[in-house]
CSV table of C-alpha atoms in Angstrom, one decimal:
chain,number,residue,atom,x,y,z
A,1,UNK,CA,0.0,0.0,0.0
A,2,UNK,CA,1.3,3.3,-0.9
A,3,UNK,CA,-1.7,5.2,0.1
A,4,UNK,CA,-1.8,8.0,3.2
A,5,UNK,CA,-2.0,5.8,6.6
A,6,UNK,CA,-4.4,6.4,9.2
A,7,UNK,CA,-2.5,8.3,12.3
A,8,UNK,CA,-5.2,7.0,14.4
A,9,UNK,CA,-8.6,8.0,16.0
A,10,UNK,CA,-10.1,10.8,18.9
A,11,UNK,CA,-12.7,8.7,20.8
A,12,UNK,CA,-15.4,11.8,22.7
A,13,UNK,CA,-18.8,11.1,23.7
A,14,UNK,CA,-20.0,14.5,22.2
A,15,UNK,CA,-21.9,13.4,19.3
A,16,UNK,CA,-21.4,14.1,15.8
A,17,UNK,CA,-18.4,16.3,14.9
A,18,UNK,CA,-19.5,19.2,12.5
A,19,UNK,CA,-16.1,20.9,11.8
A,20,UNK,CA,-12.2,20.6,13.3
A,21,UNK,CA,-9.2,22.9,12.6
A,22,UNK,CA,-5.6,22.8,13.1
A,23,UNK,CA,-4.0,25.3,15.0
A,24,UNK,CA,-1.3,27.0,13.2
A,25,UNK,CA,0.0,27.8,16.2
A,26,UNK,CA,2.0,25.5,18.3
A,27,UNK,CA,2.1,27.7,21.7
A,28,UNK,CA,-1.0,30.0,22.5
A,29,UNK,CA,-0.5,31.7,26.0
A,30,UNK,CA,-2.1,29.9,28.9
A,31,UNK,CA,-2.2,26.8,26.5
A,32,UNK,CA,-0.4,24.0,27.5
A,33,UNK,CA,2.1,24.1,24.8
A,34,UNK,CA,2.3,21.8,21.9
A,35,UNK,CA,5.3,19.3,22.3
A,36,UNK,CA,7.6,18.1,19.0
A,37,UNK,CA,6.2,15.0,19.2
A,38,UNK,CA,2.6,16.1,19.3
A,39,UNK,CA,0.6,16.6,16.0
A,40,UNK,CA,-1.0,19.8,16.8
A,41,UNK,CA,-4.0,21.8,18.6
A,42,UNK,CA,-6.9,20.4,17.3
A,43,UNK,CA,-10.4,22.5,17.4
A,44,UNK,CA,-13.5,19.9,17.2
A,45,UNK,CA,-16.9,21.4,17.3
A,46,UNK,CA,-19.2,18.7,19.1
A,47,UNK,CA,-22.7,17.9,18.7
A,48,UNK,CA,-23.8,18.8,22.3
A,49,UNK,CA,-22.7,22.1,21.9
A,50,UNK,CA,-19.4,22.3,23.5
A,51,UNK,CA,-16.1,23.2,21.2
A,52,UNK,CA,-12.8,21.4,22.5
A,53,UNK,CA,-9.4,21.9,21.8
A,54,UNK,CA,-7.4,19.0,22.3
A,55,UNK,CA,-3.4,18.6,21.9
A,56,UNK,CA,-3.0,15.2,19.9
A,57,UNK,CA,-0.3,13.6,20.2
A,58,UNK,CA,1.4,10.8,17.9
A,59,UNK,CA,-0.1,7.2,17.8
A,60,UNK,CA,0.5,5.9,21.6
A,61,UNK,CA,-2.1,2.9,21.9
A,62,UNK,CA,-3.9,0.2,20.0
A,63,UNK,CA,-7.7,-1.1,20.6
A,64,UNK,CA,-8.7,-4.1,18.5
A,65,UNK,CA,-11.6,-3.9,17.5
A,66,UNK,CA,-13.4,-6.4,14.8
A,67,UNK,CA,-10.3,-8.0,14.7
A,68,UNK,CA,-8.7,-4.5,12.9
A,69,UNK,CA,-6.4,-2.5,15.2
A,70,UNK,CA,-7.5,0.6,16.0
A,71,UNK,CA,-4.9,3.2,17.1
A,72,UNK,CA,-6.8,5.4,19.8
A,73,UNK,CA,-5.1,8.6,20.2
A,74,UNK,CA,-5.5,9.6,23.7
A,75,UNK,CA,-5.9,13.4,23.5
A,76,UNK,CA,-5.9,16.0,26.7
A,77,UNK,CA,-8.1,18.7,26.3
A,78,UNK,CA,-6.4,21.8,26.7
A,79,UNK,CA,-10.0,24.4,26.0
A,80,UNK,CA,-13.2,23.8,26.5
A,81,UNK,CA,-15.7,26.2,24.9
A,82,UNK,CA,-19.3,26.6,25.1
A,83,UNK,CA,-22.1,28.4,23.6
A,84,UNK,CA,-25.5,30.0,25.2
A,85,UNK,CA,-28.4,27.5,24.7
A,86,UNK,CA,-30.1,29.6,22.2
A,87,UNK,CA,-27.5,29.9,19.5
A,88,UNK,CA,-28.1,26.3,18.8
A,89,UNK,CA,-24.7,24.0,18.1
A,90,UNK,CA,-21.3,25.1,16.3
A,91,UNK,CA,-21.2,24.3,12.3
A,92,UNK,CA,-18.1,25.7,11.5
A,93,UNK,CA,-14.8,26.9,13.0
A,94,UNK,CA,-11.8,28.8,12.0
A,95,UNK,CA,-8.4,30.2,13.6
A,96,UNK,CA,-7.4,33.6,13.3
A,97,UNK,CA,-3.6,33.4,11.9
A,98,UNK,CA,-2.7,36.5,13.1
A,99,UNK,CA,-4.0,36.6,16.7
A,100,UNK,CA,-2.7,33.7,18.4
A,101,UNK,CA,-5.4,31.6,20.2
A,102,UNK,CA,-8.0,33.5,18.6
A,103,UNK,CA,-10.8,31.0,17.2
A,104,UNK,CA,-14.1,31.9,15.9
A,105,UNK,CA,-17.3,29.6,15.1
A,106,UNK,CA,-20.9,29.9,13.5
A,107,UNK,CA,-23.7,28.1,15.1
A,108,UNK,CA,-27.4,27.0,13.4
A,109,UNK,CA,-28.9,30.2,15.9
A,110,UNK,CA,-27.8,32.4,13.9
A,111,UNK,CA,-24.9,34.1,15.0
A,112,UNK,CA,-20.7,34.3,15.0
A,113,UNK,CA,-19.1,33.6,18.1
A,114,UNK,CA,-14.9,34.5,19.1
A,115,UNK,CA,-13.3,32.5,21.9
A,116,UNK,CA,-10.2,34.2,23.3
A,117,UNK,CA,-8.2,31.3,24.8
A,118,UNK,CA,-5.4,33.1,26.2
A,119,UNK,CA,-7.3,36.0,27.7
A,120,UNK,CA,-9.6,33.7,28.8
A,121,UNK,CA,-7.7,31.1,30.7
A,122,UNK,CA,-4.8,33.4,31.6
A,123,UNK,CA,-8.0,35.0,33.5
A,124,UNK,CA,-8.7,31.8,35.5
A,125,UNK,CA,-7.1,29.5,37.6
A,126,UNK,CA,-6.8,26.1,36.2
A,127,UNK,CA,-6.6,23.0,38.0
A,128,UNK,CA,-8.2,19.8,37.1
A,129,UNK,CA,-10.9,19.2,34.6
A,130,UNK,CA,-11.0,21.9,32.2
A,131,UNK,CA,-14.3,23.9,32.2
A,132,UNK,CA,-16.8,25.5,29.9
A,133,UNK,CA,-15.8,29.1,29.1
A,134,UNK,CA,-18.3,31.2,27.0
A,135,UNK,CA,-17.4,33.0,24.3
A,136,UNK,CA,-16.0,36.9,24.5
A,137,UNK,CA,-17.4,37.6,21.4
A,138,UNK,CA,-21.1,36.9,20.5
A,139,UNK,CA,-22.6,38.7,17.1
A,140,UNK,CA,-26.2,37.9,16.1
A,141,UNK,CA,-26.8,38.4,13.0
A,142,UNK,CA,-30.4,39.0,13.3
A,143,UNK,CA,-32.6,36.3,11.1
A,144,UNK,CA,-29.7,35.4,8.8
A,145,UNK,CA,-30.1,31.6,9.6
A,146,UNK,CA,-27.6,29.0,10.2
A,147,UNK,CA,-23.9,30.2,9.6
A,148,UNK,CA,-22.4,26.9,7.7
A,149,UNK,CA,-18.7,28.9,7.2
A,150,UNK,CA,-16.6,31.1,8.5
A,151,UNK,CA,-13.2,32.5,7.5
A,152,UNK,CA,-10.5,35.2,9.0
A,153,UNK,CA,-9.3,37.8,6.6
A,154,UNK,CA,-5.8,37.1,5.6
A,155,UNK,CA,-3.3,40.0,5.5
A,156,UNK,CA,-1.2,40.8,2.3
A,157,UNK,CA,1.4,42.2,4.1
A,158,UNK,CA,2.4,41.2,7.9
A,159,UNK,CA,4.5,44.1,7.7
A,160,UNK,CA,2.2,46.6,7.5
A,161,UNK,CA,0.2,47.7,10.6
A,162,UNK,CA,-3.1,48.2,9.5
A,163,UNK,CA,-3.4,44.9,7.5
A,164,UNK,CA,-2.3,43.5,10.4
A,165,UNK,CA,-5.0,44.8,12.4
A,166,UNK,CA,-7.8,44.0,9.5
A,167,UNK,CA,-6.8,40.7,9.6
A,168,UNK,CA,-6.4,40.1,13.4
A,169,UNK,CA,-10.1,41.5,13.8
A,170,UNK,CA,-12.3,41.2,10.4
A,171,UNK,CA,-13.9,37.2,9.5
A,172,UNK,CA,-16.8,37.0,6.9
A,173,UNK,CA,-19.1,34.2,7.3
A,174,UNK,CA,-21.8,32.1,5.2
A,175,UNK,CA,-25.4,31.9,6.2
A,176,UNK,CA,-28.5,30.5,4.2
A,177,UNK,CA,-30.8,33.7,4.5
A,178,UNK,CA,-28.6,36.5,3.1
A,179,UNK,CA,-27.8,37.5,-0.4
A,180,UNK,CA,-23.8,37.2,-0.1
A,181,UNK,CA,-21.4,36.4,2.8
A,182,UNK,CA,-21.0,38.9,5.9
A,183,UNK,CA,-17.9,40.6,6.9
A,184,UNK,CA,-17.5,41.4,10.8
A,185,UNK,CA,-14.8,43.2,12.9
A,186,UNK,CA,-15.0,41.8,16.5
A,187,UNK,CA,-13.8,45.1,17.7
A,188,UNK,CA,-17.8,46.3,16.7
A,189,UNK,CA,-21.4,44.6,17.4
A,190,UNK,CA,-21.5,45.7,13.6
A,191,UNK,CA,-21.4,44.1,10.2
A,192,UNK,CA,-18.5,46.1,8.1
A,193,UNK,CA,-21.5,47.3,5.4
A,194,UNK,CA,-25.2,46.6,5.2
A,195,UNK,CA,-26.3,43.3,4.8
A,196,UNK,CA,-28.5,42.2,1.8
A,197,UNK,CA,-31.4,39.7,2.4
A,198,UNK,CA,-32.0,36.7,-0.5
A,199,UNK,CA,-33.5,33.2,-0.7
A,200,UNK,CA,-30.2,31.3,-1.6
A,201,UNK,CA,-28.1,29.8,0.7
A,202,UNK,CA,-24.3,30.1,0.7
A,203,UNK,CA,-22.8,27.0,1.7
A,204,UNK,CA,-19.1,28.1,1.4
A,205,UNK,CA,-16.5,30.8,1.6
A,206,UNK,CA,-12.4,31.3,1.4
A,207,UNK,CA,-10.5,34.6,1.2
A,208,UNK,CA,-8.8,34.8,-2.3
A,209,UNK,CA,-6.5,37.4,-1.0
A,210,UNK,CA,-7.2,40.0,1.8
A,211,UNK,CA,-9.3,42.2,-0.2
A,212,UNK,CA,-11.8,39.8,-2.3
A,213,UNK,CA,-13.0,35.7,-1.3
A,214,UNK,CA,-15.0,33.7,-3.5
A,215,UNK,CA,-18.3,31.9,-2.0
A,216,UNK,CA,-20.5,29.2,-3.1
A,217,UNK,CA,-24.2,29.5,-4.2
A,218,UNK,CA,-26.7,27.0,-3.4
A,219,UNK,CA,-29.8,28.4,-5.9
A,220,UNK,CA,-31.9,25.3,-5.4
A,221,UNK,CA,-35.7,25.2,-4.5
A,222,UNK,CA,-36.2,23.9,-1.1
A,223,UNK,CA,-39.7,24.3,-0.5
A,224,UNK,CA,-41.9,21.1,0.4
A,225,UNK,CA,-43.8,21.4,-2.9
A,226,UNK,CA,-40.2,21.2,-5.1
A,227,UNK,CA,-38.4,18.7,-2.9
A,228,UNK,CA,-38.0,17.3,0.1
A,229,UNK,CA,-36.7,19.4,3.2
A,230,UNK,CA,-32.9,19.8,3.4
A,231,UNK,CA,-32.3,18.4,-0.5
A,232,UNK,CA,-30.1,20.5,-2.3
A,233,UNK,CA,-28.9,21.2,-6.0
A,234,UNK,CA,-25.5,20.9,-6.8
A,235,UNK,CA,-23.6,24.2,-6.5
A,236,UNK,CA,-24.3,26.7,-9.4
A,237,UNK,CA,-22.1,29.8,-8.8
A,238,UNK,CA,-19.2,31.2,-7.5
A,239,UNK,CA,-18.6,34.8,-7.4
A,240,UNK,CA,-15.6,37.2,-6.1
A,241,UNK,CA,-16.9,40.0,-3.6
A,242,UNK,CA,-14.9,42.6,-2.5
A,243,UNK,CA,-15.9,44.0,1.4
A,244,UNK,CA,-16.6,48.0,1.2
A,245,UNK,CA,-14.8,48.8,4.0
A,246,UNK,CA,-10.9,48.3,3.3
């Protein structure tokens, strides 16, 4: 076999796993920091609602199971996040690449969520297991239905200050009610222009550069008399947007 080779498996009991990340970073400030012989940070939004980051570490241990060996990775969970009841459960994650520790999620509620890790646990004492912490950022975005991706503006040039800034602060995001993907800046309870309202749901979204991202377009009928709840059409367009504020 010269295919890729299974590094093994995270065994959690929080239901179905919508999303995980890598962390591009390998230390984050009140993180336990990620050891050579560690994979990475690994953000894993769960099904119940809770959003863990665990440091995963190289195979270590072997469950047969079926009479195939399993190798079980046995992860330590370094964050524990958790949203408010009413936003629902965490679709989508992303890490900021510029702000260390920075990680920011959508939920079906509605709304775009931003966990500080390193201001949050360097704020409390940790011993033991690790507990919830809500996020420090919570943006509703009023109606715009379930947020299925989210992304952190890049920056063109590390270099320059205000770049910097746009891209420590400014993510746009995907959701099924509105006409094209959002752009916020955390620093605001504000979208970065007005928002336009349409019946097609936008399923996808990266940042082509720091100034324009491309997003997918899901134009299909969903009503009950045109097919079945939750069917979809296969993506019809992509289109490059360019936020107004720069």
């Amino acid at each position: 076999d010269d295919g890729l080779e299974l590094e093994g498996v995270i065994v959690h009991d929080g239901g179905c796993v919508s999303d995980v990340k890598w962390s591009p970073w390998r230390e984050i400030a009140g993180v336990e920091r990620v050891g050579e012989a560690d994979v990475g940070a690994l953000a894993a939004s769960r099904g119940d609602g809770i959003v863990d980051v665990w440091i995963v570490p190289r195979r270590a241990s072997t469950v047969v199971s079926g009479g195939h060996g399993v190798h079980v990775l046995p992860v330590k969970c370094a964050f524990r996040g958790k949203i408010p009841r009413e936003l629902g459960a965490v679709l989508c994650l992303d890490w900021n690449a510029a702000a260390p520790g920075r990680l920011a999620a959508g939920t079906t509620g509605g709304a775009v969520v931003v966990w500080d890790i390193s201001t949050i646990l360097s704020a409390v004492d940790r011993k033991g297991d690790v507990d919830p912490a809500y996020p420090t950022f919570v943006h509703d975005l009023g109606g715009a239905g379930p947020v299925r991706a989210i992304a952190w503006r890049p920056s063109d040039d590390e270099e320059n200050a205000y770049c910097r800034t746009l891209s420590q602060h400014q993510c746009a995001c995907a959701s099924d009610f509105t006409a094209q993907p959002i752009v916020i800046d955390v620093r605001y309870q504000s979208t970065c222009y007005d928002r336009a309202r349409g019946q097609c749901i936008v399923p996808a979204l990266a940042w082509v550069c720091a100034r324009d991202y491309v997003a997918g377009f899901d134009v299909g009928d969903r009503s009950a008399a045109n097919g079945a709840p939750g069917e979809t059409q296969k993506l019809t367009a992509a289109t490059a947007k360019s936020p107004v504020h720069q």
